[in-house]
Amino acid sequence: MFKGQKITPEHNKVYRYETGERHKYLGHFYTLSVMQTTAEPSVRIQGENMIMEVNDPGNRKQKELALDMWYREQAREVFVPILAEAIVKAAKYCLQMPQLRIYRMLDRWGSCSPKSKILILNLELIKVPVPCIEYIALHEMIHFKYPSHDFGFNSALGNLMPDWKQREDFLNTYYPI
Protein backbone atom coordinates (compact mmCIF):
# COMPACT_ATOMS: atom_id res chain seq x y z
CA MET A 1 0.00 0.00 0.00
CA PHE A 2 2.80 2.43 0.83
CA LYS A 3 5.40 1.13 -1.63
CA GLY A 4 7.38 3.85 -3.34
CA GLN A 5 6.66 6.35 -0.58
CA LYS A 6 9.61 8.47 0.43
CA ILE A 7 9.12 8.24 4.15
CA THR A 8 11.04 11.05 5.77
CA PRO A 9 9.40 12.69 8.79
CA GLU A 10 8.95 16.46 8.61
CA HIS A 11 9.03 17.40 12.28
CA ASN A 12 8.09 21.07 12.42
CA LYS A 13 10.08 21.87 9.30
CA VAL A 14 10.61 25.57 8.62
CA TYR A 15 10.32 26.53 4.96
CA ARG A 16 11.74 29.51 3.14
CA TYR A 17 9.70 28.81 -0.02
CA GLU A 18 12.69 28.99 -2.32
CA THR A 19 13.48 27.18 -5.54
CA GLY A 20 14.95 23.77 -4.80
CA GLU A 21 13.05 23.15 -1.56
CA ARG A 22 11.05 19.96 -1.41
CA HIS A 23 7.40 20.08 -0.38
CA LYS A 24 4.98 17.21 0.15
CA TYR A 25 1.66 16.63 -1.56
CA LEU A 26 -0.30 13.37 -1.16
CA GLY A 27 2.73 11.59 0.27
CA HIS A 28 5.18 12.54 -2.47
CA PHE A 29 7.95 15.12 -2.47
CA TYR A 30 7.97 17.78 -5.18
CA THR A 31 10.81 20.19 -5.88
CA LEU A 32 9.66 23.79 -5.63
CA SER A 33 10.35 26.11 -8.53
CA VAL A 34 9.49 29.76 -7.84
CA MET A 35 8.80 32.06 -10.81
CA GLN A 36 7.69 35.63 -11.19
CA THR A 37 4.34 36.48 -12.78
CA THR A 38 2.13 39.53 -13.26
CA ALA A 39 -0.97 37.33 -12.96
CA GLU A 40 -2.56 36.04 -9.77
CA PRO A 41 -0.24 33.85 -7.69
CA SER A 42 -0.63 30.15 -8.45
CA VAL A 43 0.82 26.73 -7.74
CA ARG A 44 0.69 23.63 -9.90
CA ILE A 45 2.28 20.20 -10.09
CA GLN A 46 4.27 19.47 -13.22
CA GLY A 47 6.02 16.11 -13.19
CA GLU A 48 8.21 16.00 -10.09
CA ASN A 49 8.07 19.78 -9.70
CA MET A 50 5.80 22.13 -7.79
CA ILE A 51 5.67 25.31 -9.86
CA MET A 52 4.85 28.46 -7.89
CA GLU A 53 4.20 31.73 -9.69
CA VAL A 54 4.07 34.87 -7.56
CA ASN A 55 4.38 38.62 -8.14
CA ASP A 56 7.40 39.01 -5.86
CA PRO A 57 9.60 35.89 -5.59
CA GLY A 58 11.56 37.61 -2.81
CA ASN A 59 8.48 37.98 -0.60
CA ARG A 60 8.40 34.94 1.70
CA LYS A 61 4.93 35.75 3.05
CA GLN A 62 3.46 35.97 -0.46
CA LYS A 63 4.94 32.57 -1.34
CA GLU A 64 3.73 31.01 1.91
CA LEU A 65 0.22 32.34 1.31
CA ALA A 66 0.18 31.12 -2.31
CA LEU A 67 1.12 27.59 -1.24
CA ASP A 68 -1.31 27.61 1.68
CA MET A 69 -4.18 28.67 -0.59
CA TRP A 70 -3.25 25.98 -3.11
CA TYR A 71 -3.10 23.30 -0.41
CA ARG A 72 -6.57 24.39 0.80
CA GLU A 73 -8.02 24.16 -2.72
CA GLN A 74 -6.46 20.75 -3.24
CA ALA A 75 -7.64 19.55 0.17
CA ARG A 76 -11.27 20.27 -0.66
CA GLU A 77 -10.93 18.61 -4.08
CA VAL A 78 -9.31 15.52 -2.55
CA PHE A 79 -11.19 15.22 0.75
CA VAL A 80 -14.78 15.54 -0.53
CA PRO A 81 -14.64 12.49 -2.85
CA ILE A 82 -12.85 10.48 -0.15
CA LEU A 83 -15.60 11.36 2.34
CA ALA A 84 -18.24 10.41 -0.24
CA GLU A 85 -16.48 7.07 -0.70
CA ALA A 86 -16.45 6.55 3.08
CA ILE A 87 -20.21 7.17 3.19
CA VAL A 88 -20.78 4.57 0.46
CA LYS A 89 -18.47 2.10 2.21
CA ALA A 90 -20.39 2.61 5.47
CA ALA A 91 -23.85 2.58 3.85
CA LYS A 92 -25.30 0.21 6.45
CA TYR A 93 -24.74 2.92 9.08
CA CYS A 94 -26.88 5.45 7.15
CA LEU A 95 -24.27 8.21 7.31
CA GLN A 96 -24.79 11.51 5.51
CA MET A 97 -22.28 13.99 4.14
CA PRO A 98 -21.37 16.32 7.00
CA GLN A 99 -20.40 19.94 6.68
CA LEU A 100 -16.67 19.80 5.97
CA ARG A 101 -14.29 22.29 7.50
CA ILE A 102 -10.57 22.28 6.86
CA TYR A 103 -8.28 23.77 9.49
CA ARG A 104 -4.63 23.53 10.36
CA MET A 105 -4.65 21.70 13.70
CA LEU A 106 -1.63 21.09 15.89
CA ASP A 107 -2.68 17.98 17.77
CA ARG A 108 -5.07 15.89 15.67
CA TRP A 109 -5.81 14.79 12.12
CA GLY A 110 -9.54 15.22 12.37
CA SER A 111 -12.51 15.68 14.65
CA CYS A 112 -16.25 15.66 14.33
CA SER A 113 -19.32 16.92 16.07
CA PRO A 114 -22.16 14.42 15.57
CA LYS A 115 -24.79 16.81 16.98
CA SER A 116 -23.96 19.65 14.59
CA LYS A 117 -22.97 17.31 11.71
CA ILE A 118 -19.60 19.02 11.26
CA LEU A 119 -16.42 17.20 10.33
CA ILE A 120 -13.06 18.95 10.60
CA LEU A 121 -10.01 17.63 8.77
CA ASN A 122 -6.49 18.89 9.31
CA LEU A 123 -5.10 20.74 6.30
CA GLU A 124 -1.81 18.85 6.81
CA LEU A 125 -3.59 15.68 5.63
CA ILE A 126 -3.13 16.92 2.06
CA LYS A 127 0.56 16.08 2.48
CA VAL A 128 0.07 12.42 3.46
CA PRO A 129 -0.58 9.38 1.23
CA VAL A 130 -4.18 8.88 0.10
CA PRO A 131 -4.64 5.62 2.08
CA CYS A 132 -3.96 7.60 5.27
CA ILE A 133 -6.52 10.26 4.27
CA GLU A 134 -9.02 7.47 3.60
CA TYR A 135 -8.37 6.06 7.07
CA ILE A 136 -8.87 9.41 8.83
CA ALA A 137 -12.00 10.16 6.78
CA LEU A 138 -13.58 6.79 7.58
CA HIS A 139 -12.49 7.00 11.24
CA GLU A 140 -14.18 10.38 11.64
CA MET A 141 -17.29 9.35 9.69
CA ILE A 142 -17.78 6.32 11.95
CA HIS A 143 -17.82 8.72 14.91
CA PHE A 144 -21.14 10.05 13.59
CA LYS A 145 -22.60 6.62 14.43
CA TYR A 146 -20.33 5.75 17.38
CA PRO A 147 -19.09 8.92 19.12
CA SER A 148 -16.55 7.13 21.34
CA HIS A 149 -13.87 4.53 20.67
CA ASP A 150 -16.00 1.72 22.04
CA PHE A 151 -16.61 -1.82 20.81
CA GLY A 152 -19.14 -0.65 18.20
CA PHE A 153 -16.71 1.89 16.80
CA ASN A 154 -13.78 -0.54 16.67
CA SER A 155 -15.94 -3.27 15.16
CA ALA A 156 -17.27 -0.96 12.44
CA LEU A 157 -13.81 0.37 11.58
CA GLY A 158 -12.33 -3.15 11.47
CA ASN A 159 -15.13 -4.44 9.23
CA LEU A 160 -15.02 -1.51 6.83
CA MET A 161 -11.23 -1.13 6.68
CA PRO A 162 -9.42 -4.28 7.84
CA ASP A 163 -5.99 -2.66 7.35
CA TRP A 164 -6.83 0.47 9.37
CA LYS A 165 -4.10 -0.26 11.93
CA GLN A 166 -1.40 -0.40 9.25
CA ARG A 167 -2.60 2.96 7.91
CA GLU A 168 -2.73 4.47 11.39
CA ASP A 169 0.74 3.17 12.26
CA PHE A 170 2.20 4.56 9.03
CA LEU A 171 0.60 7.94 9.68
CA ASN A 172 1.77 8.09 13.29
CA THR A 173 5.30 6.95 12.42
CA TYR A 174 6.02 9.09 9.37
CA TYR A 175 3.64 12.02 9.82
CA PRO A 176 3.44 12.51 13.59
CA ILE A 177 1.30 15.31 14.92
mmCIF file of C-alpha atoms in Angstrom, residues 16-93:
data_model
loop_
_atom_site.group_PDB
_atom_site.id
_atom_site.type_symbol
_atom_site.label_atom_id
_atom_site.label_comp_id
_atom_site.label_asym_id
_atom_site.label_seq_id
_atom_site.Cartn_x
_atom_site.Cartn_y
_atom_site.Cartn_z
ATOM 1 C CA ARG A 16 11.736 29.510 3.142
ATOM 2 C CA TYR A 17 9.697 28.810 -0.017
ATOM 3 C CA GLU A 18 12.691 28.985 -2.323
ATOM 4 C CA THR A 19 13.481 27.177 -5.540
ATOM 5 C CA GLY A 20 14.953 23.775 -4.801
ATOM 6 C CA GLU A 21 13.052 23.153 -1.558
ATOM 7 C CA ARG A 22 11.053 19.961 -1.408
ATOM 8 C CA HIS A 23 7.404 20.075 -0.382
ATOM 9 C CA LYS A 24 4.982 17.209 0.148
ATOM 10 C CA TYR A 25 1.665 16.626 -1.559
ATOM 11 C CA LEU A 26 -0.303 13.375 -1.158
ATOM 12 C CA GLY A 27 2.727 11.591 0.270
ATOM 13 C CA HIS A 28 5.178 12.539 -2.468
ATOM 14 C CA PHE A 29 7.947 15.116 -2.465
ATOM 15 C CA TYR A 30 7.969 17.776 -5.177
ATOM 16 C CA THR A 31 10.805 20.185 -5.882
ATOM 17 C CA LEU A 32 9.664 23.791 -5.626
ATOM 18 C CA SER A 33 10.353 26.111 -8.533
ATOM 19 C CA VAL A 34 9.487 29.763 -7.843
ATOM 20 C CA MET A 35 8.800 32.056 -10.805
ATOM 21 C CA GLN A 36 7.686 35.630 -11.195
ATOM 22 C CA THR A 37 4.342 36.483 -12.779
ATOM 23 C CA THR A 38 2.132 39.527 -13.261
ATOM 24 C CA ALA A 39 -0.968 37.327 -12.964
ATOM 25 C CA GLU A 40 -2.564 36.041 -9.768
ATOM 26 C CA PRO A 41 -0.242 33.851 -7.687
ATOM 27 C CA SER A 42 -0.628 30.154 -8.448
ATOM 28 C CA VAL A 43 0.823 26.733 -7.737
ATOM 29 C CA ARG A 44 0.688 23.633 -9.901
ATOM 30 C CA ILE A 45 2.284 20.199 -10.086
ATOM 31 C CA GLN A 46 4.270 19.474 -13.218
ATOM 32 C CA GLY A 47 6.025 16.113 -13.194
ATOM 33 C CA GLU A 48 8.213 16.000 -10.086
ATOM 34 C CA ASN A 49 8.072 19.785 -9.697
ATOM 35 C CA MET A 50 5.800 22.129 -7.795
ATOM 36 C CA ILE A 51 5.673 25.310 -9.857
ATOM 37 C CA MET A 52 4.855 28.456 -7.887
ATOM 38 C CA GLU A 53 4.201 31.729 -9.688
ATOM 39 C CA VAL A 54 4.070 34.872 -7.559
ATOM 40 C CA ASN A 55 4.384 38.616 -8.141
ATOM 41 C CA ASP A 56 7.396 39.013 -5.860
ATOM 42 C CA PRO A 57 9.595 35.885 -5.594
ATOM 43 C CA GLY A 58 11.560 37.608 -2.814
ATOM 44 C CA ASN A 59 8.480 37.981 -0.601
ATOM 45 C CA ARG A 60 8.404 34.937 1.699
ATOM 46 C CA LYS A 61 4.933 35.747 3.053
ATOM 47 C CA GLN A 62 3.456 35.967 -0.455
ATOM 48 C CA LYS A 63 4.938 32.572 -1.341
ATOM 49 C CA GLU A 64 3.731 31.006 1.910
ATOM 50 C CA LEU A 65 0.217 32.342 1.310
ATOM 51 C CA ALA A 66 0.179 31.117 -2.305
ATOM 52 C CA LEU A 67 1.122 27.593 -1.240
ATOM 53 C CA ASP A 68 -1.308 27.607 1.685
ATOM 54 C CA MET A 69 -4.181 28.667 -0.590
ATOM 55 C CA TRP A 70 -3.245 25.981 -3.112
ATOM 56 C CA TYR A 71 -3.102 23.298 -0.408
ATOM 57 C CA ARG A 72 -6.565 24.393 0.802
ATOM 58 C CA GLU A 73 -8.015 24.164 -2.719
ATOM 59 C CA GLN A 74 -6.455 20.750 -3.241
ATOM 60 C CA ALA A 75 -7.639 19.554 0.168
ATOM 61 C CA ARG A 76 -11.267 20.274 -0.657
ATOM 62 C CA GLU A 77 -10.929 18.614 -4.084
ATOM 63 C CA VAL A 78 -9.314 15.516 -2.546
ATOM 64 C CA PHE A 79 -11.193 15.221 0.751
ATOM 65 C CA VAL A 80 -14.784 15.537 -0.525
ATOM 66 C CA PRO A 81 -14.637 12.485 -2.853
ATOM 67 C CA ILE A 82 -12.845 10.477 -0.153
ATOM 68 C CA LEU A 83 -15.601 11.359 2.336
ATOM 69 C CA ALA A 84 -18.245 10.411 -0.239
ATOM 70 C CA GLU A 85 -16.481 7.069 -0.704
ATOM 71 C CA ALA A 86 -16.445 6.552 3.077
ATOM 72 C CA ILE A 87 -20.211 7.169 3.189
ATOM 73 C CA VAL A 88 -20.782 4.568 0.459
ATOM 74 C CA LYS A 89 -18.472 2.105 2.213
ATOM 75 C CA ALA A 90 -20.387 2.612 5.471
ATOM 76 C CA ALA A 91 -23.851 2.576 3.845
ATOM 77 C CA LYS A 92 -25.300 0.211 6.446
ATOM 78 C CA TYR A 93 -24.738 2.921 9.077
#
